[in-house]
C-alpha cells in the first residue's frame, strides 16, 4: 500500500498572509476543538422565571460542565462548554468599559463560572461580536477589543467565538485581526473562533482564509446557521461537498473550517442521520461542538457521540481535512480523508430519501380527515422514526396507517385508513407500519485506488467497531440506509492492529 495521494497538499499563501494585519498563527487547536455550545438548543432564552432549566444563566452552564465531566464526554475528548449569545447585561458596559454578565442570571459572575468549569477539567468558552452589537442585540466588542480580551483572560476564558453581526466586509478586515492581536497580548491561551466567512456569502473560493489565519483565527464558521432539521444539515453537507477542494487548502492544525454544531442527541434526526453528521464532520476535520441538552441525550445518540473510532478520525494528528470525491452531488456519495500512518477514512453516504425499517411508504395521498394528532404539541416536531413508534404504541391507530410531513416540522398523524378516496386538502406522504419492511438502502462501493490505496486493504467498520476483513481492490457496503452512512477506516492489513486501539 502506498501513501494516499488523493488529498492535494496545498500550502497556505504565506506571502499574502504576511501582508495581512494580525498576530499571525498561534499554537492552539492543533486538532479541531471538541465541546458543547448553548445556541442550538437554548438560543436567547432569558426568561428564567418561565424556563428555569432552559434559560441562559450560570446554572445552565454549570450543569452542562457537570454533565460533560460525569457523563463520559470529557473522557472521550469533549472538553469545553461554551456560552453563546445573550449572556451580557443589556444595560451595557461598566464604568471601566468592561463587559458585564447579566447580574440576575449570572449572580456569581463569570470568573466563578470559569472556576467551576476548570474544577471539572472543562474549558470555558464565551461569545462576543466583532460589531457594535451581538446578533441578539447585546453589547459588541468593536472598538473594545483590548479591554474585552483582558476581561476574558481575567475570567479564565479558554475560547472565544466572535460573531459578525453589526459589522461588514470592510470592517472585518480590521476588527478580526484586532481581537486576535488583543487575545494574543492578553497573555492567556484563548482559542479564537471567527465568524468572519459566515458573513461573506456562499462562495468559499472567494473568502480570505489566509487573512483569517494571520488574524489568529483557529477556526471559523463558514456558512449558514445549523437548525435542528435534516433539510438544513443536508444543505450544509452539500455545501461542504461542493467546495471541498478549495476548503481543504485552508484547513490544517490550528485553523479549521466549522460547519456548525452537531445535532446528535437533540431529537430532530433519525439515528442514521445522526451517524451521517458524525461521519461527515469527522471526515471534514470539523470541530465537534455538540448542540444538544447534555442532561438528556438518548443513549443511542450518546453512543454515536462517544464512538472512539469516529473521534479518532476527526482528531487525527495529520490534520488533513477530507472531502467528497465527486464534484457534483449525487444520491450516493463517497467522502474520504487521509489519516496518519497511511490509513484512509471513508464515508459512504446515501443521500437518497426513503423509509427506515418497519415502515412502508404506500404512496402520496390527500389529507386524511379521520386523523389523530400524535405527540405533545398537536402533531408537530416528530421525526419519522418517532412517528412510527408513536403510531405503533397507540391503540387508536390500530390501522397502522399514518401520515408524516417533514416540511411541516415533522407533523405526524395516525390515519384510520389509507385515505385512498379522499380529495382536497394538502398532500402528505402516507405510510403503513410493516414489521417486515426491512431497512431499505443502497449498496455503495469504494474502489481502493480512488483513495490512493493499491491492491488489498483491511476494512474496519467504525459504527460496528469491528474489523470487517481484507478485500482486494474494492469493498461494497451493503444496504446503506437512506440518509445513512457506512463509515470505514481502510488500512494496510498488517497495520490495522496498531491503528485501531
Ligand atoms: C448568529 C450565529 C449563531 C448564534 C447567533 C446568536 O446567528 O451564527 O451561531 O451565535 O448569532 O445570536
mmCIF file of C-alpha atoms and ligand atoms in Angstrom, residues 37 39 44 84-86 127 129 134-137 161 163-165 195 198-199 221 223-226 260-261, ligand 1:
data_model
loop_
_atom_site.group_PDB
_atom_site.id
_atom_site.type_symbol
_atom_site.label_atom_id
_atom_site.label_comp_id
_atom_site.label_asym_id
_atom_site.label_seq_id
_atom_site.Cartn_x
_atom_site.Cartn_y
_atom_site.Cartn_z
ATOM 1 C CA UNK A 37 -22.351 25.213 22.918
ATOM 2 C CA UNK A 39 -27.115 28.248 20.976
ATOM 3 C CA UNK A 44 -31.624 33.527 23.541
ATOM 4 C CA UNK A 84 -23.268 31.762 23.158
ATOM 5 C CA UNK A 85 -25.225 34.991 22.759
ATOM 6 C CA UNK A 86 -27.391 36.734 25.369
ATOM 7 C CA UNK A 127 -19.104 34.685 22.923
ATOM 8 C CA UNK A 129 -19.240 40.010 18.331
ATOM 9 C CA UNK A 134 -24.147 40.857 19.091
ATOM 10 C CA UNK A 135 -26.687 39.249 16.772
ATOM 11 C CA UNK A 136 -29.097 39.205 19.713
ATOM 12 C CA UNK A 137 -28.633 42.941 20.333
ATOM 13 C CA UNK A 161 -16.494 32.838 19.428
ATOM 14 C CA UNK A 163 -19.676 36.676 15.733
ATOM 15 C CA UNK A 164 -20.043 39.149 12.852
ATOM 16 C CA UNK A 165 -23.394 40.919 13.175
ATOM 17 C CA UNK A 195 -17.476 34.007 12.218
ATOM 18 C CA UNK A 198 -20.171 33.282 7.539
ATOM 19 C CA UNK A 199 -20.902 36.899 6.598
ATOM 20 C CA UNK A 221 -17.888 29.455 10.894
ATOM 21 C CA UNK A 223 -21.708 29.500 6.284
ATOM 22 C CA UNK A 224 -25.352 29.304 7.411
ATOM 23 C CA UNK A 225 -26.501 28.538 10.957
ATOM 24 C CA UNK A 226 -27.449 24.942 11.500
ATOM 25 C CA UNK A 260 -21.577 24.484 12.930
ATOM 26 C CA UNK A 261 -22.869 22.404 15.808
HETATM 27 C C1 LIG B 1 -25.544 34.058 14.723
HETATM 28 C C2 LIG B 1 -24.601 32.878 14.805
HETATM 29 C C3 LIG B 1 -25.204 31.787 15.673
HETATM 30 C C4 LIG B 1 -25.513 32.338 17.051
HETATM 31 C C5 LIG B 1 -26.423 33.559 16.931
HETATM 32 C C6 LIG B 1 -26.586 34.269 18.264
HETATM 33 O O1 LIG B 1 -26.701 33.732 14.016
HETATM 34 O O2 LIG B 1 -24.273 32.374 13.556
HETATM 35 O O3 LIG B 1 -24.324 30.681 15.779
HETATM 36 O O4 LIG B 1 -24.315 32.661 17.692
HETATM 37 O O5 LIG B 1 -25.906 34.516 16.010
HETATM 38 O O6 LIG B 1 -27.391 35.382 18.200
#
